[in-house]
CSV table of C-alpha atoms in Angstrom, one decimal:
chain,number,residue,atom,x,y,z
A,1,MET,CA,-3.5,7.8,75.5
A,2,ARG,CA,-3.9,11.1,73.8
A,3,PHE,CA,-2.1,12.8,76.6
A,4,HIS,CA,0.9,10.6,76.2
A,5,ARG,CA,1.0,11.1,72.4
A,6,ALA,CA,0.7,14.9,72.9
A,7,LYS,CA,3.5,14.8,75.5
A,8,ALA,CA,5.7,12.7,73.2
A,9,LEU,CA,5.1,15.1,70.3
A,10,ALA,CA,5.9,18.1,72.5
A,11,ILE,CA,9.2,16.5,73.6
A,12,THR,CA,10.1,15.6,70.1
A,13,ILE,CA,9.5,19.1,68.8
A,14,PHE,CA,11.5,20.6,71.7
A,15,LEU,CA,14.4,18.2,71.0
A,16,LEU,CA,14.4,18.8,67.3
A,17,GLY,CA,14.3,22.6,67.9
A,18,SER,CA,17.1,22.5,70.4
A,19,SER,CA,19.3,20.2,68.2
A,20,TRP,CA,18.6,22.4,65.1
A,21,SER,CA,20.2,25.4,66.9
A,22,ALA,CA,23.3,23.3,67.4
A,23,PHE,CA,24.1,23.5,63.7
A,24,PRO,CA,25.9,26.6,62.5
A,25,GLN,CA,23.4,28.9,60.9
A,26,GLU,CA,24.0,32.0,58.7
A,27,ARG,CA,23.9,35.0,61.0
A,28,ARG,CA,23.0,38.4,59.5
A,29,SER,CA,24.3,41.5,61.0
A,30,PRO,CA,21.4,43.5,62.5
A,31,GLU,CA,22.6,46.5,60.6
A,32,GLU,CA,23.5,46.1,57.0
A,33,PRO,CA,26.0,48.5,55.5
A,34,ARG,CA,24.4,51.8,55.1
A,35,GLY,CA,27.2,53.9,53.7
A,36,SER,CA,28.8,56.9,55.3
A,37,LEU,CA,28.0,60.5,55.7
A,38,ALA,CA,31.7,61.4,55.6
A,39,GLU,CA,31.2,62.8,52.1
A,40,VAL,CA,28.8,65.5,53.4
A,41,ARG,CA,30.9,66.2,56.6
A,42,ASP,CA,31.7,69.8,55.4
A,43,GLN,CA,28.7,70.4,53.3
A,44,ARG,CA,26.2,72.7,54.8
A,45,ARG,CA,23.1,73.2,52.5
A,46,ALA,CA,20.6,70.3,52.4
A,47,LEU,CA,17.3,70.0,50.7
A,48,LEU,CA,14.6,67.9,52.5
A,49,LEU,CA,12.2,66.0,50.1
A,50,VAL,CA,9.2,63.8,51.2
A,51,PHE,CA,7.1,61.9,48.8
A,52,LYS,CA,6.0,58.4,47.9
A,53,LEU,CA,8.2,56.8,45.4
A,54,GLY,CA,6.6,55.3,42.3
A,55,ILE,CA,7.7,52.2,40.6
A,56,LEU,CA,11.3,51.0,41.3
A,57,ASP,CA,13.5,49.2,38.9
A,58,ALA,CA,14.7,46.4,41.2
A,59,SER,CA,17.9,45.7,39.2
A,60,ASN,CA,19.1,49.3,39.9
A,61,GLU,CA,17.1,50.7,42.9
A,62,ASP,CA,19.6,53.6,43.6
A,63,ARG,CA,19.3,54.9,40.0
A,64,SER,CA,15.5,54.8,40.2
A,65,ILE,CA,15.6,56.8,43.5
A,66,ILE,CA,18.0,59.3,42.1
A,67,ASP,CA,16.0,59.9,38.9
A,68,GLN,CA,12.8,60.5,40.8
A,69,VAL,CA,14.4,62.8,43.4
A,70,LEU,CA,16.1,64.9,40.7
A,71,LYS,CA,12.7,65.4,39.1
A,72,ALA,CA,10.8,65.9,42.3
A,73,ASP,CA,9.1,69.2,43.3
A,74,PRO,CA,10.7,70.4,46.5
A,75,VAL,CA,7.5,71.7,47.8
A,76,PRO,CA,5.5,68.9,49.6
A,77,LYS,CA,1.9,68.4,48.7
A,78,GLY,CA,-1.2,67.0,50.3
A,79,ARG,CA,-0.5,64.6,53.3
A,80,ASN,CA,3.2,64.9,52.6
A,81,GLN,CA,3.2,68.4,54.0
A,82,TRP,CA,2.4,67.0,57.4
A,83,VAL,CA,5.3,64.4,57.3
A,84,TYR,CA,7.6,67.1,55.9
A,85,GLY,CA,6.8,69.2,58.9
A,86,GLN,CA,7.5,66.5,61.4
A,87,LEU,CA,10.9,65.9,59.8
A,88,ALA,CA,11.6,69.5,59.5
A,89,LYS,CA,10.8,70.2,63.1
A,90,LYS,CA,13.6,67.7,64.2
A,91,LEU,CA,16.0,69.1,61.6
A,92,ASN,CA,15.4,72.6,62.6
A,93,SER,CA,16.1,71.7,66.2
A,94,TYR,CA,19.4,70.3,65.1
A,95,ILE,CA,20.1,73.5,63.0
A,96,ARG,CA,19.4,75.8,66.0
A,97,LYS,CA,21.7,73.8,68.2
A,98,TYR,CA,24.7,73.1,66.1
A,99,LYS,CA,24.4,75.8,63.3
A,100,SER,CA,26.2,73.4,60.9
A,101,LEU,CA,23.4,72.8,58.5
A,102,THR,CA,21.2,75.2,56.5
A,103,PRO,CA,18.1,74.4,54.5
A,104,ALA,CA,18.1,74.8,50.8
A,105,GLN,CA,14.9,75.7,48.9
A,106,GLU,CA,15.7,74.4,45.5
A,107,LEU,CA,17.7,71.4,44.3
A,108,SER,CA,20.2,73.8,42.6
A,109,ASP,CA,20.9,75.4,46.0
A,110,ALA,CA,21.5,72.2,47.8
A,111,ASP,CA,24.9,70.3,48.4
A,112,TYR,CA,22.9,67.1,49.2
A,113,VAL,CA,19.4,65.8,49.5
A,114,ILE,CA,17.7,64.2,52.5
A,115,TYR,CA,14.9,62.1,51.1
A,116,PHE,CA,12.2,60.4,53.0
A,117,ASN,CA,10.4,57.8,51.0
A,118,LEU,CA,6.9,57.6,52.5
A,119,ILE,CA,5.8,54.0,52.4
A,120,GLU,CA,2.7,53.9,54.5
A,121,TYR,CA,0.6,55.4,57.3
A,122,ARG,CA,-0.1,53.3,60.3
A,123,ARG,CA,-3.0,54.0,62.6
A,124,ILE,CA,-2.2,53.4,66.3
A,125,LEU,CA,-4.5,54.6,69.0
A,126,ASN,CA,-6.4,57.0,66.7
A,127,SER,CA,-3.1,58.6,65.5
A,128,LEU,CA,-1.5,58.4,62.2
A,129,TYR,CA,2.2,57.6,62.0
A,130,PRO,CA,4.1,57.9,58.7
A,131,TYR,CA,6.6,55.1,58.0
A,132,GLY,CA,9.2,55.0,55.3
A,133,GLU,CA,12.9,54.9,54.4
A,134,ILE,CA,15.4,57.8,54.5
A,135,PHE,CA,18.2,58.3,52.0
A,136,VAL,CA,21.0,60.9,51.6
A,137,ILE,CA,21.9,61.7,48.1
A,138,VAL,CA,24.7,63.8,46.9
A,139,LYS,CA,24.4,65.7,43.7
A,140,GLY,CA,26.9,64.9,41.0
A,141,SER,CA,29.4,67.4,39.8
A,142,SER,CA,31.1,67.9,36.4
A,143,GLU,CA,34.4,69.0,38.1
A,144,THR,CA,34.9,65.7,39.9
A,145,GLN,CA,33.1,63.7,37.2
A,146,LYS,CA,31.0,61.9,39.9
A,147,PRO,CA,27.3,61.2,39.2
A,148,PRO,CA,24.6,61.7,41.7
A,149,ARG,CA,24.5,58.7,44.1
A,150,VAL,CA,23.0,57.5,47.3
A,151,ILE,CA,25.7,57.7,50.0
A,152,TRP,CA,23.6,56.7,53.1
A,153,ARG,CA,20.3,55.0,53.8
A,154,GLY,CA,18.4,54.3,56.9
A,155,ARG,CA,18.8,51.0,58.5
A,156,LYS,CA,15.2,49.8,57.9
A,157,ILE,CA,11.7,51.1,57.4
A,158,LEU,CA,10.9,53.3,60.4
A,159,TRP,CA,8.6,55.9,61.7
A,160,ALA,CA,9.5,59.3,60.2
A,161,GLY,CA,10.7,60.8,63.5
A,162,ASP,CA,13.0,57.8,64.2
A,163,ALA,CA,14.4,57.8,60.7
A,164,ILE,CA,15.4,61.5,60.9
A,165,GLY,CA,16.7,60.9,64.3
A,166,ASP,CA,19.0,58.2,63.0
A,167,PHE,CA,20.2,60.6,60.2
A,168,ILE,CA,20.9,63.4,62.7
A,169,LYS,CA,22.7,61.0,65.1
A,170,GLU,CA,25.0,59.8,62.3
A,171,LEU,CA,25.6,63.3,61.0
A,172,ARG,CA,26.6,64.4,64.5
A,173,ASN,CA,28.9,61.4,64.9
A,174,VAL,CA,30.7,62.1,61.5
A,175,ARG,CA,30.9,65.8,62.3
A,176,GLY,CA,32.1,65.3,65.9
A,177,GLU,CA,29.3,67.2,67.4
A,178,SER,CA,28.4,66.1,71.0
């Protein structure tokens, strides 16, 4: 008797599940709009920043990010140095190959900022992997009267190496580098 009830329940769940998929459902694009790097196509000097963002104002997340990035010390400290080194290694490889990007030492020297927001470290097989989000922020200018703004962001929270790889891939596409 129990076997028949369990079998009937399984069939009912299967039928409900398959009929549910017949109804139209909201589909999300796997990749939300991330902006474009076209604005930095011809700009060469970039500043790399890595730190853990503090409290965010959810009503204006971009403004909170920009405020903290503009106040940040460009020299990484503590564990952030290791993450910075991982990101810089990939950027340096890109710089050596294409020679279309140069590192800036200070915010005043940079045309734009590549910011990695360190969210967490994950331990996998006795190794630490930094995860976070990557943003590209252009500085404002008084001539064009444009305020500083986030023009591009990574598609999701990623391992640092994958996040910078996505940025480099997008930059190469915008610049037409093969």
